[in-house]
């Protein structure tokens, strides 16, 4: 009753911001992301005769809210498998946790795949995506490979709201994301609390929702056609629209720092010179820069020269979440 899984993070080209059902984690809008090779979480789950559920992250014991969320997720799996054994869970991230790098996505995808297997369940990719979604909405997009659309769904039970592949990693192997780390440390406002406050208070929120379906159509088709300009322009604008709803939330949610803004200006200037890339930010100050493989060396060099950029990480279209043999304990 022990299994280990690896799941990659994902970075959204069309963002998810807001839930219509906070218990089932059903979104107000569809979203679309790239699964990012190299930014991953590895998780081992063992069900056994333990006294309590325990969790370690990067070797440190975790308690409180984070442990509670993991226990809640284990309870879902125990319910599905009809078992009541406690679990030992160990997890490791290959990147800074909770700095707006979507560790909850890779985290809950890896936990779902490992826990389902350890509990003896045999779930397909859609079922694993639905299970992952219950832990963190964006985790529904970290189960599959390449480019994934999280379908908004219409059903009350959420069975039609899961991550569906738009294109495999091999379809567009030249697509790259450069993650520019502009700050380390925990983010100030977690996505979950932030999005619920946005729905309650931002006058921009409805406008955001109204424009997402058209953005999704453009980016989905742009990926199929490998039309980099179309995908980049629409994704950049979509991310900015999400941030407009954040900034206009009461109290305001401003995730950017001065380096975030310096990078946005630089990318626009470089684009005017003919060096094409686009930016997007999530619930944190890091900037994710989309580009094509041929431009990575020049962009990476220039990004690293911007004061405040601490590190850059290159990601390409990644593999699906998978079971591995080497356990963490
Ligand atoms: C800004 O999936 O972390 O990264 O569903 O409450 O766990 P919960 O939120 P989460 O939100 C991610 C929001 C985002 C945009 C995105 O990845 O689509």
Tab-separated table of C-alpha atoms and ligand atoms in Angstrom:
chain	number	residue	atom	x	y	z
A	1	UNK	CA	0.000	0.000	0.000
A	2	UNK	CA	2.825	2.356	-0.929
A	3	UNK	CA	3.312	4.315	-4.133
A	4	UNK	CA	5.294	7.272	-5.454
A	5	UNK	CA	4.345	9.700	-8.193
A	6	UNK	CA	5.897	12.653	-9.974
A	7	UNK	CA	3.753	15.460	-11.367
A	8	UNK	CA	4.854	18.593	-13.173
A	9	UNK	CA	3.673	22.104	-12.401
A	10	UNK	CA	1.677	23.907	-15.056
A	11	UNK	CA	1.585	27.508	-16.135
A	12	UNK	CA	-1.695	28.910	-17.393
A	13	UNK	CA	-1.945	30.675	-20.748
A	14	UNK	CA	-5.629	31.271	-20.023
A	15	UNK	CA	-6.099	31.756	-16.307
A	16	UNK	CA	-8.457	30.273	-13.730
A	17	UNK	CA	-9.678	32.807	-11.182
A	18	UNK	CA	-12.869	32.112	-9.234
A	19	UNK	CA	-15.025	29.157	-8.240
A	20	UNK	CA	-18.691	28.462	-8.623
A	21	UNK	CA	-18.483	25.618	-6.073
A	22	UNK	CA	-15.789	25.848	-3.396
A	23	UNK	CA	-16.356	22.349	-2.037
A	24	UNK	CA	-16.174	20.508	-5.363
A	25	UNK	CA	-13.665	23.098	-6.647
A	26	UNK	CA	-15.604	23.931	-9.776
A	27	UNK	CA	-14.409	26.983	-11.690
A	28	UNK	CA	-16.321	29.954	-13.025
A	29	UNK	CA	-14.316	29.764	-16.245
A	30	UNK	CA	-12.335	27.320	-18.352
A	31	UNK	CA	-8.536	27.659	-18.410
A	32	UNK	CA	-5.639	26.331	-20.452
A	33	UNK	CA	-2.057	25.625	-19.423
A	34	UNK	CA	1.227	24.075	-20.388
A	35	UNK	CA	2.518	21.272	-18.214
A	36	UNK	CA	6.083	22.328	-17.431
A	37	UNK	CA	8.854	19.794	-17.638
A	38	UNK	CA	11.346	20.135	-14.816
A	39	UNK	CA	9.185	21.989	-12.282
A	40	UNK	CA	7.872	18.973	-10.442
A	41	UNK	CA	6.697	17.495	-7.168
A	42	UNK	CA	7.547	13.949	-6.130
A	43	UNK	CA	5.297	12.376	-3.505
A	44	UNK	CA	5.288	9.033	-1.706
A	45	UNK	CA	2.146	7.815	0.060
A	46	UNK	CA	1.930	4.757	2.276
A	47	UNK	CA	-1.273	3.584	3.941
A	48	UNK	CA	-0.586	1.469	7.023
A	49	UNK	CA	-1.108	0.948	10.735
A	50	UNK	CA	-0.041	4.490	11.636
A	51	UNK	CA	-1.611	6.434	14.492
A	52	UNK	CA	-2.234	9.560	12.447
A	53	UNK	CA	-1.747	10.986	8.979
A	54	UNK	CA	1.653	12.660	8.715
A	55	UNK	CA	3.217	14.887	6.081
A	56	UNK	CA	6.765	16.007	5.382
A	57	UNK	CA	7.637	18.539	2.684
A	58	UNK	CA	11.225	18.813	1.515
A	59	UNK	CA	12.202	16.836	4.632
A	60	UNK	CA	10.396	19.106	7.141
A	61	UNK	CA	7.368	17.975	9.118
A	62	UNK	CA	4.227	19.951	8.180
A	63	UNK	CA	1.256	20.653	10.484
A	64	UNK	CA	-1.712	23.025	10.513
A	65	UNK	CA	-3.735	24.093	7.507
A	66	UNK	CA	-1.538	22.426	4.922
A	67	UNK	CA	-1.677	19.086	6.725
A	68	UNK	CA	-5.468	19.485	7.093
A	69	UNK	CA	-5.828	19.950	3.330
A	70	UNK	CA	-3.803	16.815	2.686
A	71	UNK	CA	-5.858	14.828	5.236
A	72	UNK	CA	-9.056	16.031	3.551
A	73	UNK	CA	-7.681	14.769	0.251
A	74	UNK	CA	-6.606	11.431	1.729
A	75	UNK	CA	-10.149	11.100	3.140
A	76	UNK	CA	-11.543	11.393	-0.393
A	77	UNK	CA	-9.232	8.622	-1.567
A	78	UNK	CA	-10.001	6.462	1.490
A	79	UNK	CA	-13.703	6.932	0.791
A	80	UNK	CA	-13.320	5.878	-2.838
A	81	UNK	CA	-11.220	2.828	-1.918
A	82	UNK	CA	-13.246	1.951	1.181
A	83	UNK	CA	-10.222	1.797	3.468
A	84	UNK	CA	-9.586	3.532	6.787
A	85	UNK	CA	-5.837	3.219	7.281
A	86	UNK	CA	-3.802	6.309	8.122
A	87	UNK	CA	-1.118	7.509	5.741
A	88	UNK	CA	2.466	8.619	5.788
A	89	UNK	CA	3.094	11.215	3.069
A	90	UNK	CA	6.413	12.695	1.985
A	91	UNK	CA	6.733	15.285	-0.740
A	92	UNK	CA	9.574	17.129	-2.441
A	93	UNK	CA	9.424	20.099	-4.795
A	94	UNK	CA	12.095	20.817	-7.369
A	95	UNK	CA	11.385	24.570	-7.093
A	96	UNK	CA	10.636	27.242	-4.430
A	97	UNK	CA	7.347	26.424	-2.683
A	98	UNK	CA	4.461	28.924	-2.489
A	99	UNK	CA	6.186	31.699	-4.405
A	100	UNK	CA	3.490	31.761	-7.061
A	101	UNK	CA	4.954	28.804	-8.913
A	102	UNK	CA	1.821	26.672	-8.662
A	103	UNK	CA	3.248	24.129	-6.238
A	104	UNK	CA	-0.303	23.266	-5.179
A	105	UNK	CA	-0.961	22.067	-8.735
A	106	UNK	CA	1.958	19.649	-8.985
A	107	UNK	CA	1.528	18.827	-5.292
A	108	UNK	CA	-2.087	17.707	-5.441
A	109	UNK	CA	-1.601	15.943	-8.791
A	110	UNK	CA	1.328	13.919	-7.393
A	111	UNK	CA	-0.573	13.243	-4.155
A	112	UNK	CA	-3.644	12.057	-6.082
A	113	UNK	CA	-1.738	9.718	-8.379
A	114	UNK	CA	0.342	8.243	-5.535
A	115	UNK	CA	-2.529	7.969	-3.021
A	116	UNK	CA	-4.923	6.397	-5.542
A	117	UNK	CA	-2.352	3.748	-6.429
A	118	UNK	CA	-1.376	3.110	-2.795
A	119	UNK	CA	-5.066	2.672	-1.963
A	120	UNK	CA	-5.458	0.096	-4.732
A	121	UNK	CA	-7.616	2.255	-6.984
A	122	UNK	CA	-7.285	2.015	-10.739
A	123	UNK	CA	-8.215	5.483	-12.028
A	124	UNK	CA	-7.852	6.785	-15.580
A	125	UNK	CA	-6.459	10.228	-16.475
A	126	UNK	CA	-9.854	11.933	-16.362
A	127	UNK	CA	-10.687	10.468	-12.946
A	128	UNK	CA	-7.242	11.426	-11.633
A	129	UNK	CA	-7.741	14.955	-12.920
A	130	UNK	CA	-11.118	15.207	-11.163
A	131	UNK	CA	-9.589	13.880	-7.943
A	132	UNK	CA	-6.654	16.338	-8.220
A	133	UNK	CA	-9.102	19.199	-8.821
A	134	UNK	CA	-10.683	18.537	-5.428
A	135	UNK	CA	-7.311	19.348	-3.807
A	136	UNK	CA	-6.527	22.454	-5.840
A	137	UNK	CA	-8.321	23.603	-8.976
A	138	UNK	CA	-5.198	24.088	-11.070
A	139	UNK	CA	-4.013	20.580	-10.114
A	140	UNK	CA	-6.611	19.236	-12.558
A	141	UNK	CA	-4.286	20.556	-15.297
A	142	UNK	CA	-1.122	18.869	-13.937
A	143	UNK	CA	-2.201	15.268	-14.566
A	144	UNK	CA	-1.940	15.318	-18.353
A	145	UNK	CA	0.966	16.035	-20.714
A	146	UNK	CA	1.659	19.006	-22.960
A	147	UNK	CA	-1.118	21.579	-23.367
A	148	UNK	CA	-4.175	20.998	-21.183
A	149	UNK	CA	-7.571	22.682	-21.054
A	150	UNK	CA	-9.453	22.464	-17.766
A	151	UNK	CA	-13.043	22.256	-18.970
A	152	UNK	CA	-15.332	24.486	-16.965
A	153	UNK	CA	-18.108	21.907	-17.077
A	154	UNK	CA	-21.816	22.403	-16.504
A	155	UNK	CA	-22.803	19.533	-14.227
A	156	UNK	CA	-23.453	20.114	-10.532
A	157	UNK	CA	-21.409	17.013	-9.592
A	158	UNK	CA	-18.327	18.260	-11.451
A	159	UNK	CA	-17.812	15.109	-13.502
A	160	UNK	CA	-17.434	17.168	-16.677
A	161	UNK	CA	-14.852	19.558	-15.168
A	162	UNK	CA	-11.408	18.081	-15.726
A	163	UNK	CA	-8.162	18.566	-17.631
A	164	UNK	CA	-8.313	17.526	-21.271
A	165	UNK	CA	-5.327	17.435	-23.590
A	166	UNK	CA	-5.268	20.026	-26.383
A	167	UNK	CA	-1.847	18.979	-27.749
A	168	UNK	CA	0.942	16.564	-26.815
A	169	UNK	CA	4.444	17.804	-25.849
A	170	UNK	CA	5.701	16.545	-29.242
A	171	UNK	CA	3.197	18.702	-31.114
A	172	UNK	CA	5.082	21.913	-30.254
A	173	UNK	CA	8.471	20.959	-28.821
A	174	UNK	CA	9.937	24.432	-29.497
A	175	UNK	CA	7.571	26.198	-27.065
A	176	UNK	CA	9.383	27.415	-23.940
A	177	UNK	CA	8.581	29.153	-20.654
A	178	UNK	CA	11.336	31.018	-18.886
A	179	UNK	CA	10.432	31.552	-15.252
A	180	UNK	CA	12.114	34.651	-13.855
A	181	UNK	CA	12.265	34.462	-10.064
A	182	UNK	CA	12.000	37.996	-8.658
A	183	UNK	CA	11.389	37.133	-4.987
A	184	UNK	CA	11.523	34.126	-2.736
A	185	UNK	CA	9.422	33.449	0.333
A	186	UNK	CA	5.757	32.748	0.812
A	187	UNK	CA	3.244	34.758	-1.171
A	188	UNK	CA	1.165	37.220	0.781
A	189	UNK	CA	-2.308	36.217	-0.349
A	190	UNK	CA	-3.043	32.637	-1.356
A	191	UNK	CA	-4.999	32.171	-4.579
A	192	UNK	CA	-7.920	30.558	-2.786
A	193	UNK	CA	-8.684	33.479	-0.499
A	194	UNK	CA	-7.764	35.987	-3.189
A	195	UNK	CA	-10.149	34.702	-5.839
A	196	UNK	CA	-13.065	34.504	-3.447
A	197	UNK	CA	-12.480	38.122	-2.383
A	198	UNK	CA	-12.237	39.193	-6.049
A	199	UNK	CA	-15.638	37.674	-6.822
A	200	UNK	CA	-17.164	39.545	-3.898
A	201	UNK	CA	-15.638	42.967	-4.521
A	202	UNK	CA	-14.079	43.573	-7.943
A	203	UNK	CA	-16.248	45.471	-10.426
A	204	UNK	CA	-13.987	44.064	-13.165
A	205	UNK	CA	-14.746	40.414	-12.418
A	206	UNK	CA	-17.780	40.023	-14.660
A	207	UNK	CA	-15.909	41.648	-17.533
A	208	UNK	CA	-13.127	39.132	-17.058
A	209	UNK	CA	-15.551	36.198	-17.152
A	210	UNK	CA	-17.262	37.533	-20.273
A	211	UNK	CA	-14.028	37.571	-22.271
A	212	UNK	CA	-12.497	34.231	-21.263
A	213	UNK	CA	-14.379	31.951	-23.693
A	214	UNK	CA	-13.150	33.934	-26.725
A	215	UNK	CA	-9.558	33.966	-25.374
A	216	UNK	CA	-9.758	30.215	-24.855
A	217	UNK	CA	-10.884	29.671	-28.453
A	218	UNK	CA	-7.989	31.748	-29.814
A	219	UNK	CA	-5.303	30.087	-27.697
A	220	UNK	CA	-6.634	26.541	-28.220
A	221	UNK	CA	-6.628	27.071	-31.991
A	222	UNK	CA	-3.321	28.953	-31.866
A	223	UNK	CA	-1.684	25.966	-30.174
A	224	UNK	CA	-3.117	23.595	-32.789
A	225	UNK	CA	-1.772	25.866	-35.562
A	226	UNK	CA	1.504	26.544	-33.693
A	227	UNK	CA	0.821	30.243	-34.194
A	228	UNK	CA	3.166	31.726	-31.587
A	229	UNK	CA	2.132	35.369	-32.020
A	230	UNK	CA	-1.556	34.563	-31.691
A	231	UNK	CA	-1.021	32.427	-28.579
A	232	UNK	CA	1.390	34.915	-26.984
A	233	UNK	CA	-0.653	38.068	-27.560
A	234	UNK	CA	-3.878	36.516	-26.305
A	235	UNK	CA	-2.280	34.802	-23.303
A	236	UNK	CA	-0.475	37.979	-22.228
A	237	UNK	CA	-3.685	39.989	-22.441
A	238	UNK	CA	-5.654	37.305	-20.622
A	239	UNK	CA	-3.185	37.322	-17.732
A	240	UNK	CA	-3.319	41.104	-17.499
A	241	UNK	CA	-7.105	40.997	-17.379
A	242	UNK	CA	-6.955	38.570	-14.456
A	243	UNK	CA	-4.541	40.907	-12.673
A	244	UNK	CA	-6.914	43.807	-13.338
A	245	UNK	CA	-9.543	41.932	-11.323
A	246	UNK	CA	-6.996	41.309	-8.564
A	247	UNK	CA	-5.816	44.917	-8.387
A	248	UNK	CA	-9.426	46.151	-8.193
A	249	UNK	CA	-10.330	43.752	-5.375
A	250	UNK	CA	-11.054	45.320	-1.962
A	251	UNK	CA	-8.613	45.227	-0.229
A	252	UNK	CA	-6.404	45.313	-3.298
A	253	UNK	CA	-4.405	42.247	-4.289
A	254	UNK	CA	-1.195	43.413	-5.902
A	255	UNK	CA	1.191	40.554	-6.547
A	256	UNK	CA	3.778	42.489	-8.582
A	257	UNK	CA	7.019	43.927	-7.286
A	258	UNK	CA	9.187	46.535	-9.095
A	259	UNK	CA	11.182	43.784	-10.837
A	260	UNK	CA	7.967	42.187	-12.127
A	261	UNK	CA	7.076	45.502	-13.760
A	262	UNK	CA	10.597	46.085	-15.094
A	263	UNK	CA	10.426	42.715	-16.862
A	264	UNK	CA	7.032	43.534	-18.393
A	265	UNK	CA	8.431	46.774	-19.848
A	266	UNK	CA	11.585	45.064	-21.084
A	267	UNK	CA	9.656	42.347	-22.876
A	268	UNK	CA	7.512	44.912	-24.665
A	269	UNK	CA	10.632	46.881	-25.694
A	270	UNK	CA	12.431	43.749	-26.926
A	271	UNK	CA	9.337	42.797	-28.897
A	272	UNK	CA	9.417	46.191	-30.635
A	273	UNK	CA	13.006	45.363	-31.621
A	274	UNK	CA	11.907	42.009	-33.061
A	275	UNK	CA	12.797	39.688	-30.187
A	276	UNK	CA	9.424	38.036	-29.622
A	277	UNK	CA	8.276	36.862	-26.213
A	278	UNK	CA	5.251	37.380	-23.968
A	279	UNK	CA	4.775	37.521	-20.205
A	280	UNK	CA	2.312	36.181	-17.687
A	281	UNK	CA	2.102	36.278	-13.899
A	282	UNK	CA	0.058	34.248	-11.419
A	283	UNK	CA	-0.593	34.729	-7.715
A	284	UNK	CA	2.912	35.988	-7.064
A	285	UNK	CA	5.673	38.277	-8.377
A	286	UNK	CA	7.442	35.763	-10.638
A	287	UNK	CA	7.247	36.389	-14.375
A	288	UNK	CA	6.744	33.511	-16.773
A	289	UNK	CA	8.023	34.398	-20.231
A	290	UNK	CA	6.782	32.394	-23.239
A	291	UNK	CA	9.113	32.176	-26.175
A	292	UNK	CA	10.438	29.847	-28.823
A	293	UNK	CA	13.491	27.670	-28.247
A	294	UNK	CA	15.660	29.662	-30.691
A	295	UNK	CA	15.327	32.818	-28.580
A	296	UNK	CA	16.020	31.237	-25.167
A	297	UNK	CA	19.761	32.078	-24.920
A	298	UNK	CA	19.295	35.771	-25.767
A	299	UNK	CA	16.197	36.178	-23.590
A	300	UNK	CA	17.760	34.368	-20.665
A	301	UNK	CA	20.865	36.558	-20.868
A	302	UNK	CA	18.811	39.750	-21.003
A	303	UNK	CA	16.441	38.675	-18.219
A	304	UNK	CA	19.343	37.864	-15.919
A	305	UNK	CA	20.754	41.363	-16.486
A	306	UNK	CA	17.588	42.984	-15.067
A	307	UNK	CA	18.272	44.079	-11.469
A	308	UNK	CA	16.198	41.994	-9.049
A	309	UNK	CA	16.043	38.858	-11.181
A	310	UNK	CA	17.452	36.171	-8.903
A	311	UNK	CA	17.231	33.145	-11.099
A	312	UNK	CA	15.751	31.918	-14.373
A	313	UNK	CA	14.360	28.444	-14.959
A	314	UNK	CA	13.666	27.087	-18.447
A	315	UNK	CA	10.625	24.874	-18.930
A	316	UNK	CA	9.429	22.990	-21.988
A	317	UNK	CA	6.162	21.139	-22.663
A	318	UNK	CA	6.134	18.411	-20.028
A	319	UNK	CA	5.104	14.835	-19.474
A	320	UNK	CA	2.023	13.581	-17.673
A	321	UNK	CA	1.970	12.732	-13.974
A	322	UNK	CA	3.343	9.230	-13.508
A	323	UNK	CA	4.165	6.527	-11.001
A	324	UNK	CA	7.844	5.895	-10.320
A	325	UNK	CA	9.659	3.087	-8.522
A	326	UNK	CA	11.982	5.103	-6.252
A	327	UNK	CA	10.151	5.975	-3.041
A	328	UNK	CA	11.061	8.932	-0.805
A	329	UNK	CA	11.089	6.702	2.307
B	1	LIG	C1	-3.502	32.556	-10.486
B	1	LIG	O1	-5.406	26.331	-8.233
B	1	LIG	O2	-3.912	27.577	-6.627
B	1	LIG	O3	-2.430	30.427	-10.630
B	1	LIG	O4	-8.196	26.029	-6.637
B	1	LIG	O5	-8.078	27.472	-4.629
B	1	LIG	O6	-6.358	25.691	-4.986
B	1	LIG	P1	-7.308	26.693	-5.628
B	1	LIG	O7	-6.405	27.744	-6.404
B	1	LIG	P2	-5.179	27.532	-7.397
B	1	LIG	O8	-5.316	28.860	-8.278
B	1	LIG	C2	-4.466	29.132	-9.342
B	1	LIG	C3	-4.726	30.502	-9.854
B	1	LIG	C4	-3.674	31.065	-10.802
B	1	LIG	C5	-4.147	30.967	-12.247
B	1	LIG	C6	-4.056	29.606	-12.896
B	1	LIG	O9	-3.128	28.831	-12.603
B	1	LIG	O10	-4.906	29.342	-13.749
